[in-house]
């Protein structure tokens, strides 16, 4: 089978100055894409900014014979998001691929988390992904082609102590992914999410040193590149990726308990075990299929 190429494609990768985003940008560029390397260049907690990281990645891509342009715009503001997409259009004439990867952390136990810490994390991850994709969307629709990759997290999918803000943002991205998959279907816009695990500045204090190699960012990027490729037909899905392992993560509904003609609190208590059954589960492809399951049960 032929190598997967991105010749003629234009990609935006947010937060591409280091870590996972940098690797995504390098890989897409190495395979022929023209890349907007966006990075605000701030700290892990989102303070400060620097043009250095994005410029360094652009330089690296060019040195390897690829094409790239740097953007230091902030994904979390409408102006910043517009400017990122405008850079793609002005420099490369279009946009085909959006990889929403930029992110920050403000970890705190829920008791100690102040509203600003909640808002700031949602602003970058969830609102930022919304804004950048929203700015690109009319162009993707118009050309009837687009590939969007969101970056969610196991912390969002499964919960994590001290990350009420981050997990809310990350699970929000799963909903956004599914809805954009539905809205993009008619226009050949495929929207998927990855839930990575990799050794970066975000995680280097969490993992023992021997995991630096085992969880390298190189082992996440192939899934992003595949989801961004024109031959990928999947949409609305989430994939857990790390260390060379790739698995689909899904939201499903159990068979449930149905009682016609009125449901009492005691019915709920007495059937709690059946209500909590997970098999056979329904993996609804959209809300229509899920609603139909409810209708079928009550009719
Ligand atoms: P990182 O800190 O190395 O990279 C994130 C980049 O985003 C930084 O270069 C930062 O400057 C940039 N950024 C932050 N706010 C920005 C803004 N407002 N506008 C533009 N750029 C901004 O972290 P890492 O690990 O590479 O994370 C990438 C993504 O993967 C994040 O969304 C993160 O939440 C997610 N993730 C990472 C995991 C891991 O194991 N490393 C686990 C689960 C999710």
Short mmCIF file of C-alpha atoms and ligand atoms in Angstrom, two decimals:
data_model
loop_
_atom_site.label_atom_id
_atom_site.label_comp_id
_atom_site.label_asym_id
_atom_site.label_seq_id
_atom_site.Cartn_x
_atom_site.Cartn_y
_atom_site.Cartn_z
CA UNK A 1 0.00 0.00 0.00
CA UNK A 2 1.19 3.49 -0.82
CA UNK A 3 2.53 5.83 1.81
CA UNK A 4 -0.06 8.27 3.15
CA UNK A 5 0.69 11.72 1.78
CA UNK A 6 -0.71 15.20 2.36
CA UNK A 7 0.58 16.91 -0.76
CA UNK A 8 -1.56 19.91 -1.65
CA UNK A 9 -3.19 19.96 1.80
CA UNK A 10 -3.01 22.85 4.24
CA UNK A 11 -3.09 22.07 7.95
CA UNK A 12 -3.46 24.21 11.06
CA UNK A 13 -2.00 22.71 14.23
CA UNK A 14 -2.65 24.72 17.39
CA UNK A 15 -0.24 24.55 20.31
CA UNK A 16 2.38 23.18 17.92
CA UNK A 17 5.41 24.87 19.49
CA UNK A 18 6.29 21.78 21.52
CA UNK A 19 5.02 18.47 22.81
CA UNK A 20 2.33 16.64 20.87
CA UNK A 21 1.42 19.55 18.59
CA UNK A 22 5.00 19.98 17.43
CA UNK A 23 5.18 16.31 16.48
CA UNK A 24 1.84 16.52 14.61
CA UNK A 25 3.11 19.54 12.66
CA UNK A 26 6.45 17.89 11.82
CA UNK A 27 4.77 14.70 10.62
CA UNK A 28 2.13 16.40 8.47
CA UNK A 29 4.80 18.64 6.92
CA UNK A 30 7.13 15.68 6.30
CA UNK A 31 4.29 14.04 4.39
CA UNK A 32 3.71 17.06 2.18
CA UNK A 33 1.22 19.28 4.00
CA UNK A 34 1.75 23.02 4.32
CA UNK A 35 1.40 23.77 8.00
CA UNK A 36 0.38 26.74 10.10
CA UNK A 37 2.34 26.18 13.30
CA UNK A 38 0.34 28.02 15.93
CA UNK A 39 1.61 28.52 19.45
CA UNK A 40 1.18 31.30 21.95
CA UNK A 41 4.39 30.22 23.65
CA UNK A 42 3.21 30.63 27.23
CA UNK A 43 3.80 28.61 30.39
CA UNK A 44 2.05 25.35 31.21
CA UNK A 45 -0.40 27.38 33.30
CA UNK A 46 -1.08 29.76 30.44
CA UNK A 47 0.88 32.79 31.59
CA UNK A 48 3.21 34.80 29.34
CA UNK A 49 3.86 34.38 25.65
CA UNK A 50 6.78 33.94 23.27
CA UNK A 51 7.19 33.74 19.52
CA UNK A 52 10.12 31.35 20.01
CA UNK A 53 8.48 27.88 20.07
CA UNK A 54 6.34 28.33 16.92
CA UNK A 55 9.25 29.92 15.03
CA UNK A 56 11.60 27.08 16.02
CA UNK A 57 9.19 24.43 14.70
CA UNK A 58 8.71 26.34 11.45
CA UNK A 59 12.48 26.53 11.07
CA UNK A 60 12.78 22.79 11.68
CA UNK A 61 10.12 22.01 9.06
CA UNK A 62 11.80 24.28 6.51
CA UNK A 63 15.19 22.75 7.24
CA UNK A 64 13.68 19.35 6.43
CA UNK A 65 12.41 20.70 3.10
CA UNK A 66 8.81 21.32 4.18
CA UNK A 67 6.56 24.37 4.12
CA UNK A 68 5.27 26.08 7.24
CA UNK A 69 4.38 29.43 8.70
CA UNK A 70 4.30 30.48 12.35
CA UNK A 71 1.33 31.98 14.19
CA UNK A 72 1.49 33.20 17.77
CA UNK A 73 -2.21 34.00 17.97
CA UNK A 74 -4.28 33.00 20.97
CA UNK A 75 -6.82 30.26 20.20
CA UNK A 76 -8.97 31.44 23.10
CA UNK A 77 -10.11 34.71 21.50
CA UNK A 78 -12.28 35.11 18.40
CA UNK A 79 -9.69 37.51 16.91
CA UNK A 80 -6.88 35.05 17.57
CA UNK A 81 -8.79 32.15 16.03
CA UNK A 82 -9.71 34.25 12.98
CA UNK A 83 -6.08 35.31 12.59
CA UNK A 84 -4.89 31.68 12.64
CA UNK A 85 -7.27 30.73 9.83
CA UNK A 86 -6.50 33.97 7.99
CA UNK A 87 -2.79 33.05 8.07
CA UNK A 88 -3.57 29.72 6.37
CA UNK A 89 -5.66 31.46 3.70
CA UNK A 90 -3.23 34.34 3.10
CA UNK A 91 -0.06 32.26 2.99
CA UNK A 92 -1.27 28.93 1.57
CA UNK A 93 -4.61 29.85 -0.06
CA UNK A 94 -6.89 27.49 1.88
CA UNK A 95 -7.34 25.25 4.89
CA UNK A 96 -8.09 21.51 4.82
CA UNK A 97 -7.06 20.21 8.23
CA UNK A 98 -7.51 21.62 11.72
CA UNK A 99 -5.78 19.92 14.62
CA UNK A 100 -6.99 21.48 17.88
CA UNK A 101 -4.23 20.66 20.32
CA UNK A 102 -3.40 23.82 22.33
CA UNK A 103 -3.89 23.45 26.04
CA UNK A 104 -3.00 24.57 29.54
CA UNK A 105 -3.43 23.22 33.06
CA UNK A 106 -4.74 24.83 36.25
CA UNK A 107 -5.04 21.79 38.50
CA UNK A 108 -6.69 22.26 41.92
CA UNK A 109 -8.98 20.23 44.08
CA UNK A 110 -12.59 21.18 43.40
CA UNK A 111 -12.92 22.73 46.86
CA UNK A 112 -10.06 25.13 46.19
CA UNK A 113 -10.74 25.88 42.52
CA UNK A 114 -11.86 29.45 41.89
CA UNK A 115 -14.17 30.28 38.97
CA UNK A 116 -11.32 32.00 37.07
CA UNK A 117 -9.32 28.75 37.06
CA UNK A 118 -12.33 26.94 35.66
CA UNK A 119 -12.94 29.58 32.99
CA UNK A 120 -9.31 29.89 31.86
CA UNK A 121 -8.96 26.17 31.20
CA UNK A 122 -12.28 25.95 29.36
CA UNK A 123 -11.31 29.05 27.37
CA UNK A 124 -8.23 27.43 25.84
CA UNK A 125 -9.33 23.81 25.38
CA UNK A 126 -13.04 23.98 24.69
CA UNK A 127 -13.70 27.53 23.55
CA UNK A 128 -10.38 27.60 21.68
CA UNK A 129 -11.26 24.43 19.74
CA UNK A 130 -14.71 25.86 19.06
CA UNK A 131 -13.32 29.21 17.88
CA UNK A 132 -10.58 27.90 15.58
CA UNK A 133 -12.87 25.26 14.05
CA UNK A 134 -15.66 27.83 13.73
CA UNK A 135 -13.37 30.22 11.87
CA UNK A 136 -12.29 27.44 9.48
CA UNK A 137 -15.76 25.92 9.08
CA UNK A 138 -17.16 28.14 6.27
CA UNK A 139 -14.04 27.40 4.20
CA UNK A 140 -14.27 23.65 4.84
CA UNK A 141 -17.95 23.67 3.90
CA UNK A 142 -17.39 25.73 0.78
CA UNK A 143 -14.73 23.37 -0.55
CA UNK A 144 -16.74 20.33 0.66
CA UNK A 145 -13.68 18.94 2.36
CA UNK A 146 -12.27 19.02 5.83
CA UNK A 147 -10.59 16.98 8.53
CA UNK A 148 -10.76 18.15 12.13
CA UNK A 149 -9.02 16.47 15.05
CA UNK A 150 -9.83 17.47 18.62
CA UNK A 151 -7.65 16.64 21.60
CA UNK A 152 -9.63 15.32 24.52
CA UNK A 153 -8.12 13.43 27.45
CA UNK A 154 -8.58 10.33 29.59
CA UNK A 155 -9.08 12.84 32.42
CA UNK A 156 -12.24 14.05 30.67
CA UNK A 157 -13.47 10.65 29.59
CA UNK A 158 -12.90 8.94 32.92
CA UNK A 159 -12.41 11.77 35.45
CA UNK A 160 -9.32 12.79 37.40
CA UNK A 161 -8.83 14.19 40.85
CA UNK A 162 -7.87 17.87 40.78
CA UNK A 163 -8.98 18.47 37.21
CA UNK A 164 -12.61 19.63 37.43
CA UNK A 165 -11.87 22.40 34.92
CA UNK A 166 -9.75 20.32 32.55
CA UNK A 167 -12.04 17.26 32.57
CA UNK A 168 -15.10 19.44 31.93
CA UNK A 169 -13.38 21.03 28.94
CA UNK A 170 -12.15 17.70 27.62
CA UNK A 171 -15.52 15.95 27.88
CA UNK A 172 -17.08 19.02 26.27
CA UNK A 173 -14.84 18.37 23.29
CA UNK A 174 -16.36 14.90 22.88
CA UNK A 175 -19.82 16.45 22.53
CA UNK A 176 -18.45 19.07 20.15
CA UNK A 177 -16.79 16.32 18.08
CA UNK A 178 -20.02 14.35 17.76
CA UNK A 179 -22.15 17.36 16.85
CA UNK A 180 -19.66 18.70 14.30
CA UNK A 181 -19.43 15.22 12.78
CA UNK A 182 -23.20 15.36 12.25
CA UNK A 183 -23.13 18.91 10.86
CA UNK A 184 -20.10 18.24 8.66
CA UNK A 185 -21.31 14.95 7.19
CA UNK A 186 -22.94 16.55 4.14
CA UNK A 187 -19.73 18.44 3.35
CA UNK A 188 -17.22 15.61 3.66
CA UNK A 189 -15.91 17.12 6.89
CA UNK A 190 -14.79 14.37 9.27
CA UNK A 191 -14.38 15.32 12.91
CA UNK A 192 -12.74 13.01 15.45
CA UNK A 193 -10.94 13.22 18.77
CA UNK A 194 -7.89 11.65 20.34
CA UNK A 195 -7.36 11.07 24.04
CA UNK A 196 -3.56 10.88 24.20
CA UNK A 197 -1.05 9.87 26.78
CA UNK A 198 2.47 11.08 26.12
CA UNK A 199 5.58 12.37 27.81
CA UNK A 200 5.53 16.18 27.53
CA UNK A 201 6.01 19.10 29.89
CA UNK A 202 2.37 18.52 30.87
CA UNK A 203 3.06 15.03 32.20
CA UNK A 204 6.81 14.74 32.84
CA UNK A 205 6.32 14.95 36.59
CA UNK A 206 3.65 12.25 36.61
CA UNK A 207 5.50 9.35 34.97
CA UNK A 208 8.67 7.51 36.02
CA UNK A 209 11.68 8.44 33.82
CA UNK A 210 11.70 5.13 31.94
CA UNK A 211 8.38 6.14 30.36
CA UNK A 212 9.97 9.04 28.49
CA UNK A 213 10.73 6.75 25.56
CA UNK A 214 7.77 4.39 25.97
CA UNK A 215 5.29 7.28 25.89
CA UNK A 216 6.99 9.41 23.26
CA UNK A 217 4.86 11.85 21.28
CA UNK A 218 5.87 9.99 18.10
CA UNK A 219 3.56 7.19 19.25
CA UNK A 220 0.50 9.47 19.25
CA UNK A 221 0.91 11.44 16.04
CA UNK A 222 0.22 8.57 13.57
CA UNK A 223 -3.41 8.47 14.73
CA UNK A 224 -3.77 12.23 14.29
CA UNK A 225 -2.29 11.98 10.79
CA UNK A 226 -4.60 9.10 9.89
CA UNK A 227 -7.69 10.97 11.13
CA UNK A 228 -6.52 14.02 9.15
CA UNK A 229 -6.06 12.04 5.95
CA UNK A 230 -8.49 12.14 3.06
CA UNK A 231 -8.89 8.35 3.09
CA UNK A 232 -10.13 8.29 6.69
CA UNK A 233 -13.89 7.77 6.61
CA UNK A 234 -14.54 7.64 10.37
CA UNK A 235 -16.22 10.59 12.01
CA UNK A 236 -17.55 11.52 15.44
CA UNK A 237 -15.23 9.02 17.14
CA UNK A 238 -12.75 9.22 19.99
CA UNK A 239 -9.53 7.20 20.16
CA UNK A 240 -7.35 6.57 23.15
CA UNK A 241 -3.71 6.73 21.98
CA UNK A 242 -0.42 6.21 23.77
CA UNK A 243 2.73 4.15 23.79
CA UNK A 244 1.78 2.42 20.55
CA UNK A 245 -1.67 1.34 21.75
CA UNK A 246 -4.74 2.70 19.94
CA UNK A 247 -8.31 1.98 21.04
CA UNK A 248 -11.73 3.34 20.30
CA UNK A 249 -13.51 4.90 23.27
CA UNK A 250 -17.25 5.07 23.08
CA UNK A 251 -20.35 6.26 24.89
CA UNK A 252 -22.97 3.54 24.97
CA UNK A 253 -26.29 2.93 26.71
CA UNK A 254 -27.24 -0.22 28.57
CA UNK A 255 -30.43 -2.18 27.87
CA UNK A 256 -32.15 -0.51 30.80
CA UNK A 257 -35.39 -1.25 32.58
CA UNK A 258 -38.73 -0.18 31.14
CA UNK A 259 -42.08 -0.10 32.90
CA UNK A 260 -45.12 1.05 31.08
CA UNK A 261 -47.99 2.84 32.85
CA UNK A 262 -46.02 4.74 35.49
CA UNK A 263 -42.65 4.58 37.20
CA UNK A 264 -42.37 4.91 40.99
CA UNK A 265 -39.33 5.55 43.17
CA UNK A 266 -39.74 1.98 44.44
CA UNK A 267 -39.65 0.69 40.84
CA UNK A 268 -36.32 2.44 40.44
CA UNK A 269 -35.00 0.97 43.71
CA UNK A 270 -36.23 -2.54 42.97
CA UNK A 271 -34.77 -2.58 39.45
CA UNK A 272 -31.53 -0.77 40.17
CA UNK A 273 -29.46 -3.78 39.17
CA UNK A 274 -31.16 -4.08 35.77
CA UNK A 275 -30.89 -0.30 35.28
CA UNK A 276 -27.14 -0.60 35.80
CA UNK A 277 -26.66 -3.50 33.38
CA UNK A 278 -24.27 -2.64 30.58
CA UNK A 279 -24.99 -5.50 28.21
CA UNK A 280 -26.34 -5.76 25.63
CA UNK A 281 -25.48 -2.12 25.06
CA UNK A 282 -26.63 0.24 22.36
CA UNK A 283 -23.94 2.12 20.51
CA UNK A 284 -26.12 4.81 18.93
CA UNK A 285 -24.57 6.52 15.94
CA UNK A 286 -26.53 9.69 16.68
CA UNK A 287 -29.29 11.10 18.87
CA UNK A 288 -31.90 9.80 16.43
CA UNK A 289 -30.89 6.21 17.02
CA UNK A 290 -30.83 6.72 20.79
CA UNK A 291 -34.28 8.37 20.79
CA UNK A 292 -35.62 5.53 18.67
CA UNK A 293 -34.45 3.05 21.31
CA UNK A 294 -36.50 4.92 23.93
CA UNK A 295 -39.55 5.02 21.61
CA UNK A 296 -39.21 1.31 20.86
CA UNK A 297 -39.07 0.47 24.56
CA UNK A 298 -42.17 2.47 25.48
CA UNK A 299 -44.33 1.54 22.50
P1 LIG B 1 2.37 21.12 25.97
O1 LIG B 1 2.24 22.04 27.13
O2 LIG B 1 3.70 20.56 25.64
O3 LIG B 1 1.79 21.78 24.65
C1 LIG B 1 0.66 22.61 24.65
C2 LIG B 1 0.98 23.81 23.79
O4 LIG B 1 -0.19 24.63 23.66
C3 LIG B 1 2.07 24.70 24.38
O5 LIG B 1 3.14 24.84 23.47
C4 LIG B 1 1.37 26.02 24.64
O6 LIG B 1 2.20 27.15 24.42
C5 LIG B 1 0.22 25.97 23.65
N1 LIG B 1 -0.87 26.87 24.05
C6 LIG B 1 -1.41 26.99 25.29
N2 LIG B 1 -2.39 27.90 25.29
C7 LIG B 1 -2.47 28.39 24.02
C8 LIG B 1 -3.30 29.35 23.41
N3 LIG B 1 -4.23 30.02 24.12
N4 LIG B 1 -3.14 29.60 22.09
C9 LIG B 1 -2.18 28.94 21.38
N5 LIG B 1 -1.36 28.02 21.93
C10 LIG B 1 -1.51 27.73 23.23
O7 LIG B 1 1.35 19.90 26.27
P2 LIG B 1 1.03 18.56 25.47
O8 LIG B 1 1.13 17.46 26.42
O9 LIG B 1 1.76 18.50 24.19
O10 LIG B 1 -0.53 18.77 25.20
C11 LIG B 1 -1.13 18.88 23.93
C12 LIG B 1 -2.61 18.57 24.06
O11 LIG B 1 -2.77 17.21 24.45
C13 LIG B 1 -3.34 19.40 25.11
O12 LIG B 1 -4.62 19.72 24.64
C14 LIG B 1 -3.41 18.45 26.29
O13 LIG B 1 -4.47 18.78 27.15
C15 LIG B 1 -3.62 17.15 25.57
N6 LIG B 1 -3.32 15.97 26.38
C16 LIG B 1 -2.02 15.65 26.66
C17 LIG B 1 -1.76 14.52 27.41
C18 LIG B 1 -0.38 14.05 27.66
O14 LIG B 1 -0.23 12.92 28.17
N7 LIG B 1 0.65 14.82 27.32
C19 LIG B 1 -2.85 13.72 27.99
C20 LIG B 1 -4.16 14.11 27.58
C21 LIG B 1 -4.36 15.22 26.82
#
